[in-house]
Amino acid sequence: MSNRAAIAALVRDGHSDASVALRLGCDRSTVGKVRRGLRKAAAPRVDEYRPERMPTSPAQQAANRARLLDALRHPAA
């Protein structure tokens, strides 16, 4: 398998440029050039992450914390 084909396969699997470069032992800029050549979008950045569920509200966090502390203070026998 050629380096370009291997890069294309890993890019399709969703690996970042740095991950592909590390796996194949090539430079990250090479992966970027191949990615652009394939017209593939860059892997999503961490700051673009959106959780599948909404985070808990402060009131729910406090209730969860109180329940946990109560369970730690009074363990089930």
Backbone as ProteinMPNN parsed JSONL, in Angstrom:
{"seq_chain_A": "MSNRAAIAALVRDGHSDASVALRLGCDRSTVGKVRRGLRKAAAPRVDEYRPERMPTSPAQQAANRARLLDALRHPAA", "coords_chain_A": {"N_chain_A": [[0.848, -1.167, 0.0], [0.582, 2.206, -0.843], [2.041, 5.198, 0.564], [0.343, 7.401, 0.345], [-2.157, 6.164, -0.025], [-2.379, 4.826, 2.402], [-2.436, 6.991, 4.16], [-4.808, 8.19, 3.279], [-6.659, 6.203, 3.986], [-6.474, 6.201, 6.806], [-7.235, 8.82, 7.34], [-9.875, 8.781, 6.463], [-10.864, 7.15, 8.44], [-10.978, 8.9, 10.49], [-8.752, 9.838, 11.897], [-6.445, 12.209, 13.29], [-4.131, 14.59, 11.795], [-1.661, 14.517, 13.134], [-1.805, 12.05, 14.442], [-1.92, 10.262, 12.285], [0.563, 10.788, 11.098], [2.303, 9.944, 13.118], [1.683, 7.209, 13.241], [2.459, 6.335, 10.687], [5.02, 7.188, 10.391], [5.805, 9.533, 9.099], [6.042, 13.033, 8.144], [3.966, 15.505, 9.691], [3.116, 17.588, 8.075], [3.168, 16.434, 5.575], [1.02, 14.69, 5.725], [-1.024, 16.578, 5.96], [-0.858, 17.823, 3.456], [-1.583, 15.699, 1.784], [-4.154, 15.255, 2.757], [-5.398, 17.688, 2.052], [-5.136, 17.402, -0.666], [-6.823, 15.29, -1.114], [-9.123, 16.522, -0.59], [-10.333, 16.423, 1.913], [-11.951, 17.164, 4.955], [-10.492, 18.666, 7.821], [-9.78, 16.901, 10.848], [-12.155, 17.05, 13.521], [-11.78, 19.63, 15.942], [-10.858, 19.756, 19.418], [-12.143, 21.828, 20.776], [-14.462, 22.012, 19.365], [-16.059, 20.045, 20.21], [-19.099, 18.584, 21.1], [-21.085, 17.482, 23.66], [-23.112, 14.493, 23.925], [-25.16, 14.57, 25.697], [-26.834, 16.93, 27.766], [-25.033, 18.98, 30.069], [-25.132, 18.65, 33.656], [-27.184, 20.663, 35.779], [-26.301, 23.293, 38.111], [-27.832, 22.923, 40.457], [-28.536, 20.215, 40.239], [-25.991, 19.09, 40.304], [-25.251, 19.729, 42.935], [-27.147, 18.224, 44.343], [-26.401, 15.639, 43.543], [-23.816, 15.551, 44.633], [-24.412, 15.759, 47.379], [-25.839, 13.375, 47.752], [-23.828, 11.515, 47.202], [-21.932, 12.102, 49.231], [-23.485, 11.458, 51.472], [-23.805, 8.715, 51.034], [-21.172, 7.918, 51.344], [-20.709, 8.545, 54.019], [-22.507, 6.904, 55.36], [-22.232, 3.94, 54.768], [-23.651, 1.111, 53.045], [-24.509, -1.895, 54.683]], "CA_chain_A": [[0.0, 0.0, 0.0], [1.39, 3.415, -0.902], [1.906, 6.095, 1.699], [-0.854, 8.216, 0.106], [-3.333, 5.325, 0.22], [-2.436, 4.576, 3.842], [-2.891, 8.249, 4.771], [-6.226, 8.348, 2.93], [-7.446, 5.25, 4.777], [-6.515, 6.661, 8.193], [-8.018, 10.055, 7.366], [-11.28, 8.368, 6.374], [-11.225, 6.573, 9.738], [-11.144, 9.995, 11.436], [-7.536, 10.16, 12.645], [-5.888, 13.543, 13.085], [-2.881, 14.61, 11.037], [-0.567, 14.093, 14.014], [-1.953, 10.617, 14.682], [-1.537, 9.56, 11.047], [2.006, 10.946, 10.935], [2.954, 9.087, 14.106], [1.488, 5.808, 12.857], [3.14, 5.989, 9.43], [6.415, 7.616, 10.436], [6.068, 10.618, 8.152], [5.85, 14.346, 8.734], [2.57, 15.929, 9.77], [2.804, 18.434, 6.923], [2.893, 15.523, 4.466], [-0.363, 14.229, 5.909], [-1.872, 17.721, 5.637], [-0.866, 18.001, 1.997], [-2.388, 14.621, 1.197], [-5.543, 15.519, 3.153], [-5.905, 18.743, 1.182], [-5.231, 16.83, -2.004], [-8.011, 14.43, -1.141], [-10.253, 17.406, -0.274], [-10.966, 15.951, 3.141], [-11.987, 18.152, 6.027], [-9.619, 18.343, 8.948], [-10.458, 16.24, 11.966], [-12.732, 18.052, 14.415], [-10.935, 20.059, 17.046], [-11.409, 19.483, 20.736], [-13.06, 22.899, 21.171], [-15.701, 21.854, 18.62], [-16.748, 18.896, 20.781], [-20.404, 18.811, 21.712], [-21.488, 16.243, 24.322], [-24.385, 13.96, 23.487], [-26.187, 14.925, 26.665], [-26.627, 18.236, 28.37], [-24.4, 18.893, 31.379], [-26.065, 18.805, 34.769], [-27.32, 22.015, 36.312], [-25.668, 23.428, 39.425], [-28.689, 22.316, 41.48], [-28.409, 18.77, 40.121], [-24.644, 18.763, 40.776], [-25.277, 19.796, 44.4], [-27.906, 17.065, 44.82], [-25.556, 14.459, 43.323], [-22.731, 15.612, 45.605], [-24.981, 15.455, 48.691], [-26.157, 11.947, 47.766], [-22.554, 10.799, 47.272], [-21.37, 12.263, 50.576], [-24.319, 10.673, 52.38], [-23.481, 7.301, 50.828], [-19.837, 7.683, 51.908], [-20.794, 8.619, 55.48], [-23.342, 5.819, 55.863], [-22.164, 2.836, 53.779], [-24.599, -0.009, 53.209], [-23.884, -3.004, 55.401]], "C_chain_A": [[0.898, 1.235, 0.0], [1.132, 4.286, 0.32], [0.638, 6.93, 1.562], [-2.123, 7.415, 0.405], [-3.494, 5.046, 1.718], [-2.932, 5.823, 4.575], [-4.38, 8.429, 4.509], [-7.104, 7.431, 3.779], [-7.569, 5.722, 6.224], [-7.323, 7.947, 8.342], [-9.505, 9.723, 7.31], [-11.776, 7.777, 7.692], [-11.329, 7.641, 10.828], [-9.922, 10.351, 12.254], [-7.071, 11.569, 12.328], [-4.598, 13.439, 12.289], [-1.717, 14.09, 11.879], [-0.617, 12.587, 14.267], [-1.511, 9.813, 13.46], [-0.026, 9.617, 10.874], [2.766, 10.035, 11.892], [2.858, 7.621, 13.7], [2.329, 5.411, 11.64], [4.601, 6.427, 9.396], [6.75, 8.67, 9.399], [5.804, 11.941, 8.857], [4.379, 14.733, 8.702], [2.176, 16.797, 8.58], [2.512, 17.586, 5.68], [1.456, 15.032, 4.535], [-1.325, 15.354, 5.545], [-1.974, 17.958, 4.145], [-1.719, 16.934, 1.326], [-3.859, 14.844, 1.52], [-6.149, 16.606, 2.257], [-6.068, 18.241, -0.238], [-6.454, 15.944, -2.169], [-9.292, 15.226, -0.895], [-11.055, 16.899, 0.921], [-10.931, 17.065, 4.174], [-11.051, 17.702, 7.14], [-10.44, 17.69, 10.046], [-11.012, 17.305, 12.901], [-11.799, 18.373, 15.573], [-11.637, 19.79, 18.362], [-12.411, 20.568, 21.136], [-14.369, 22.863, 20.388], [-16.534, 20.692, 19.16], [-18.066, 19.317, 21.401], [-20.853, 17.5, 22.347], [-22.86, 15.799, 23.826], [-25.502, 14.28, 24.472], [-25.835, 16.273, 27.272], [-25.932, 18.068, 29.717], [-25.434, 19.135, 32.485], [-26.062, 20.245, 35.264], [-26.597, 22.094, 37.651], [-26.502, 22.8, 40.547], [-28.57, 20.798, 41.451], [-27.03, 18.32, 40.595], [-24.608, 18.74, 42.304], [-26.024, 18.597, 44.974], [-27.089, 15.781, 44.665], [-24.437, 14.4, 44.358], [-23.237, 15.238, 46.991], [-25.297, 13.966, 48.809], [-24.885, 11.111, 47.89], [-21.951, 10.891, 48.669], [-22.165, 11.48, 51.596], [-23.999, 9.19, 52.272], [-22.098, 6.974, 51.398], [-19.863, 7.69, 53.433], [-21.526, 7.429, 56.081], [-23.337, 4.666, 54.853], [-23.177, 1.742, 54.096], [-23.857, -1.183, 53.841], [-23.699, -4.18, 54.553]], "O_chain_A": [[1.866, 1.301, 0.758], [0.129, 4.126, 1.016], [-0.068, 7.149, 2.547], [-3.056, 7.934, 1.018], [-4.61, 5.032, 2.236], [-3.744, 5.728, 5.495], [-5.132, 8.781, 5.418], [-8.171, 7.839, 4.238], [-8.651, 5.651, 6.808], [-8.012, 8.143, 9.344], [-10.303, 10.321, 8.032], [-12.957, 7.885, 8.023], [-11.718, 7.34, 11.957], [-10.037, 11.101, 13.223], [-7.281, 12.063, 11.221], [-4.039, 12.355, 12.123], [-0.889, 13.317, 11.396], [0.422, 11.928, 14.302], [-0.814, 8.806, 13.588], [0.6, 8.611, 10.542], [3.763, 9.424, 11.51], [3.834, 6.878, 13.801], [2.846, 4.296, 11.57], [5.335, 6.073, 8.473], [7.864, 8.695, 8.876], [5.395, 11.969, 10.018], [3.641, 14.339, 7.8], [1.032, 16.75, 8.127], [1.706, 17.975, 4.834], [0.763, 14.967, 3.521], [-2.338, 15.11, 4.89], [-3.05, 18.259, 3.628], [-2.486, 17.229, 0.409], [-4.72, 14.647, 0.662], [-7.269, 16.463, 1.767], [-7.018, 18.604, -0.932], [-7.041, 15.87, -3.248], [-10.397, 14.689, -0.977], [-12.285, 16.943, 0.932], [-9.963, 17.822, 4.242], [-10.852, 16.508, 7.363], [-11.647, 17.907, 10.15], [-10.399, 18.361, 13.06], [-11.12, 17.496, 16.108], [-12.855, 19.618, 18.412], [-13.423, 20.266, 21.768], [-15.296, 23.606, 20.711], [-17.6, 20.391, 18.622], [-18.13, 20.299, 22.141], [-20.989, 16.498, 21.646], [-23.663, 16.612, 23.368], [-26.675, 14.26, 24.1], [-24.676, 16.687, 27.282], [-26.212, 17.109, 30.437], [-26.475, 19.751, 32.257], [-25.055, 20.948, 35.171], [-26.312, 21.063, 38.26], [-25.95, 22.214, 41.478], [-28.51, 20.157, 42.501], [-26.912, 17.27, 41.226], [-24.01, 17.845, 42.901], [-25.597, 18.015, 45.971], [-27.088, 14.932, 45.557], [-24.141, 13.334, 44.899], [-22.577, 14.485, 47.708], [-25.05, 13.362, 49.852], [-24.868, 10.11, 48.606], [-21.511, 9.887, 49.228], [-21.582, 10.89, 52.505], [-23.927, 8.487, 53.28], [-21.88, 5.864, 51.884], [-19.131, 6.935, 54.072], [-21.205, 6.994, 57.187], [-24.331, 4.444, 54.162], [-23.509, 1.488, 55.254], [-22.686, -1.415, 53.54], [-23.184, -5.199, 55.014]]}, "name": "protein", "num_of_chains": 1, "seq": "MSNRAAIAALVRDGHSDASVALRLGCDRSTVGKVRRGLRKAAAPRVDEYRPERMPTSPAQQAANRARLLDALRHPAA"}
